[in-house]
GROMACS .gro file of C-alpha atoms in nm:
model
  165
    1MET     CA    1   0.036   0.021   0.016
    2ASN     CA    2   0.131   0.349  -0.092
    3ARG     CA    3   0.257   0.458   0.279
    4LEU     CA    4   0.131   0.836   0.105
    5ILE     CA    5  -0.206   0.753   0.127
    6ASN     CA    6  -0.225   0.534   0.444
    7PRO     CA    7  -0.289   0.768   0.735
    8ASN     CA    8  -0.145   0.520   0.990
    9LEU     CA    9   0.126   0.528   0.806
   10ASN     CA   10   0.132   0.902   0.673
   11ARG     CA   11   0.078   1.132   0.983
   12VAL     CA   12   0.082   1.396   0.814
   13ILE     CA   13  -0.269   1.257   0.749
   14ASN     CA   14  -0.386   1.110   1.031
   15PRO     CA   15  -0.618   1.328   1.257
   16ASN     CA   16  -0.515   1.124   1.552
   17LEU     CA   17  -0.180   1.269   1.512
   18ASN     CA   18  -0.224   1.609   1.307
   19ARG     CA   19  -0.346   1.837   1.560
   20VAL     CA   20  -0.406   2.094   1.244
   21ILE     CA   21  -0.634   1.806   1.035
   22ASN     CA   22  -0.852   1.731   1.363
   23PRO     CA   23  -1.180   1.913   1.394
   24ASN     CA   24  -1.188   1.853   1.803
   25LEU     CA   25  -0.827   2.074   1.836
   26ASN     CA   26  -0.886   2.268   1.535
   27ARG     CA   27  -1.216   2.494   1.532
   28VAL     CA   28  -1.183   2.637   1.208
   29ILE     CA   29  -1.263   2.283   1.047
   30ASN     CA   30  -1.534   2.213   1.283
   31PRO     CA   31  -1.887   2.309   1.209
   32ASN     CA   32  -2.004   2.241   1.595
   33LEU     CA   33  -1.768   2.575   1.664
   34ASN     CA   34  -1.743   2.762   1.250
   35ARG     CA   35  -2.065   2.882   1.181
   36THR     CA   36  -1.933   2.899   0.866
   37ILE     CA   37  -1.872   2.594   0.747
   38ASN     CA   38  -2.223   2.386   0.959
   39PRO     CA   39  -2.472   2.396   0.688
   40ARG     CA   40  -2.755   2.418   1.019
   41LEU     CA   41  -2.622   2.788   1.062
   42ASN     CA   42  -2.527   2.893   0.677
   43ARG     CA   43  -2.792   2.873   0.428
   44VAL     CA   44  -2.589   2.874   0.147
   45ILE     CA   45  -2.459   2.506   0.221
   46ASN     CA   46  -2.748   2.378   0.356
   47PRO     CA   47  -2.980   2.259   0.054
   48ASN     CA   48  -3.322   2.269   0.228
   49LEU     CA   49  -3.278   2.639   0.164
   50ASN     CA   50  -3.083   2.652  -0.161
   51ARG     CA   51  -3.208   2.538  -0.382
   52VAL     CA   52  -2.907   2.555  -0.601
   53ILE     CA   53  -2.723   2.205  -0.390
   54ASN     CA   54  -3.055   2.080  -0.353
   55PRO     CA   55  -3.100   1.744  -0.562
   56ASN     CA   56  -3.469   1.718  -0.586
   57LEU     CA   57  -3.483   2.057  -0.685
   58ASN     CA   58  -3.215   2.055  -0.903
   59ARG     CA   59  -3.253   1.882  -1.225
   60THR     CA   60  -2.857   1.896  -1.328
   61ILE     CA   61  -2.686   1.730  -0.967
   62ASN     CA   62  -2.969   1.460  -0.900
   63PRO     CA   63  -2.841   1.157  -1.051
   64ARG     CA   64  -3.187   1.052  -1.098
   65LEU     CA   65  -3.252   1.276  -1.375
   66ASN     CA   66  -2.908   1.362  -1.436
   67ARG     CA   67  -2.744   1.034  -1.665
   68THR     CA   68  -2.430   1.190  -1.717
   69ILE     CA   69  -2.356   1.183  -1.301
   70ASN     CA   70  -2.551   0.835  -1.257
   71PRO     CA   71  -2.269   0.585  -1.218
   72SER     CA   72  -2.566   0.291  -1.359
   73LEU     CA   73  -2.590   0.488  -1.709
   74ASN     CA   74  -2.259   0.620  -1.788
   75ARG     CA   75  -1.904   0.368  -1.720
   76ASN     CA   76  -1.708   0.672  -1.708
   77VAL     CA   77  -1.837   0.715  -1.348
   78ASN     CA   78  -1.852   0.386  -1.240
   79PRO     CA   79  -1.538   0.260  -1.068
   80ASN     CA   80  -1.679  -0.067  -1.133
   81LEU     CA   81  -1.634  -0.044  -1.498
   82ASN     CA   82  -1.377   0.235  -1.568
   83TYR     CA   83  -1.058   0.172  -1.392
   84ASN     CA   84  -0.918   0.531  -1.444
   85PHE     CA   85  -1.248   0.679  -1.258
   86SER     CA   86  -1.143   1.012  -1.169
   87GLY     CA   87  -1.374   1.034  -0.867
   88TYR     CA   88  -1.328   1.010  -0.499
   89PHE     CA   89  -1.314   0.648  -0.317
   90ILE     CA   90  -1.420   0.646   0.057
   91PHE     CA   91  -1.292   0.398   0.291
   92ASP     CA   92  -1.297   0.320   0.626
   93LYS     CA   93  -1.058   0.351   0.964
   94TYR     CA   94  -0.848   0.002   0.798
   95LEU     CA   95  -0.893   0.143   0.448
   96GLN     CA   96  -1.174  -0.120   0.284
   97PRO     CA   97  -1.333   0.118   0.056
   98TYR     CA   98  -1.690   0.143   0.093
   99TYR     CA   99  -1.805   0.462  -0.080
  100PHE     CA  100  -1.728   0.671  -0.400
  101ALA     CA  101  -1.829   0.976  -0.486
  102VAL     CA  102  -1.883   1.117  -0.849
  103VAL     CA  103  -1.751   1.514  -0.861
  104VAL     CA  104  -2.054   1.678  -1.019
  105ASN     CA  105  -1.963   2.039  -1.039
  106ARG     CA  106  -1.707   2.235  -0.766
  107ASP     CA  107  -1.970   2.257  -0.519
  108VAL     CA  108  -2.099   1.881  -0.501
  109ILE     CA  109  -2.026   1.563  -0.543
  110GLN     CA  110  -2.275   1.270  -0.519
  111ILE     CA  111  -2.202   0.968  -0.277
  112PHE     CA  112  -2.272   0.615  -0.405
  113ASP     CA  113  -2.200   0.235  -0.300
  114PHE     CA  114  -2.078  -0.053  -0.484
  115SER     CA  115  -2.418  -0.126  -0.592
  116LEU     CA  116  -2.452   0.196  -0.754
  117ASN     CA  117  -2.749   0.326  -0.502
  118ASN     CA  118  -2.692   0.695  -0.450
  119ILE     CA  119  -2.675   0.684  -0.096
  120GLY     CA  120  -2.602   1.096   0.018
  121PHE     CA  121  -2.453   1.386  -0.180
  122GLY     CA  122  -2.238   1.658  -0.057
  123VAL     CA  123  -2.205   2.014  -0.037
  124SER     CA  124  -1.808   2.210  -0.085
  125HIS     CA  125  -1.762   2.401   0.212
  126LEU     CA  126  -1.577   2.716   0.271
  127GLN     CA  127  -1.263   2.560   0.457
  128ASN     CA  128  -1.134   2.283   0.127
  129GLY     CA  129  -1.395   2.037   0.270
  130PHE     CA  130  -1.768   1.856   0.215
  131CYS     CA  131  -2.072   1.888   0.460
  132ILE     CA  132  -2.213   1.559   0.349
  133PHE     CA  133  -2.575   1.481   0.385
  134ASP     CA  134  -2.857   1.160   0.297
  135THR     CA  135  -3.089   1.154   0.037
  136ASN     CA  136  -3.365   1.299   0.231
  137ASN     CA  137  -3.076   1.671   0.304
  138GLN     CA  138  -3.019   1.544   0.685
  139PHE     CA  139  -2.627   1.675   0.778
  140ILE     CA  140  -2.496   1.312   0.866
  141ARG     CA  141  -2.072   1.355   0.838
  142HIS     CA  142  -1.851   1.572   0.735
  143TRP     CA  143  -1.505   1.545   0.520
  144GLU     CA  144  -1.203   1.771   0.589
  145SER     CA  145  -0.900   1.843   0.409
  146ASP     CA  146  -0.586   1.634   0.515
  147SER     CA  147  -0.355   1.905   0.338
  148GLN     CA  148  -0.277   1.606   0.073
  149ASN     CA  149  -0.520   1.650  -0.213
  150GLY     CA  150  -0.768   1.402  -0.007
  151TYR     CA  151  -0.994   1.371   0.292
  152ASN     CA  152  -1.083   1.245   0.652
  153GLU     CA  153  -1.446   1.180   0.736
  154PHE     CA  154  -1.605   1.249   1.095
  155ASP     CA  155  -1.925   1.204   1.252
  156LEU     CA  156  -2.138   1.430   1.340
  157ASN     CA  157  -1.918   1.465   1.702
  158ASN     CA  158  -1.642   1.483   1.492
  159ASN     CA  159  -1.542   1.098   1.519
  160TRP     CA  160  -1.304   1.026   1.292
  161LEU     CA  161  -1.471   0.775   1.048
  162GLY     CA  162  -1.203   0.677   0.767
  163VAL     CA  163  -1.030   0.859   0.473
  164ILE     CA  164  -1.144   0.974   0.108
  165LYS     CA  165  -0.909   0.969  -0.209
   0.00000   0.00000   0.00000
């Protein structure tokens, strides 16, 4: 395994070892302490209040209505069929992949399981991360930059869940 993308071997991308990328220690990337990255307090990143980022109201970011971002209909965004997939893979802390994300535009990603079910979406926030929502627009997780072209995934209590590459 590549040492540069393995948080167990690279302390720079491990939030337990690098306080700059740990939201419990860095209030700038903690949505509970920074209102600009909290969709409950910032309507710009809240899909319930901003129709531009709401897949239920904006057909261009809805994979049921836009075939270019639907991995069931477009092999280019299907990592099961395209070995040059350019989206993100979501891994648990043990580096087991469990989801993938298709980049829709610079502000929105759509998240799928490997059976190609759409399980959620992400909206970029001002600290180079994403607020993650389920398909009912509920804020469920957040991704924060790992400072190495990837992200760390945290639940709403800032417990580290995994990595995104």
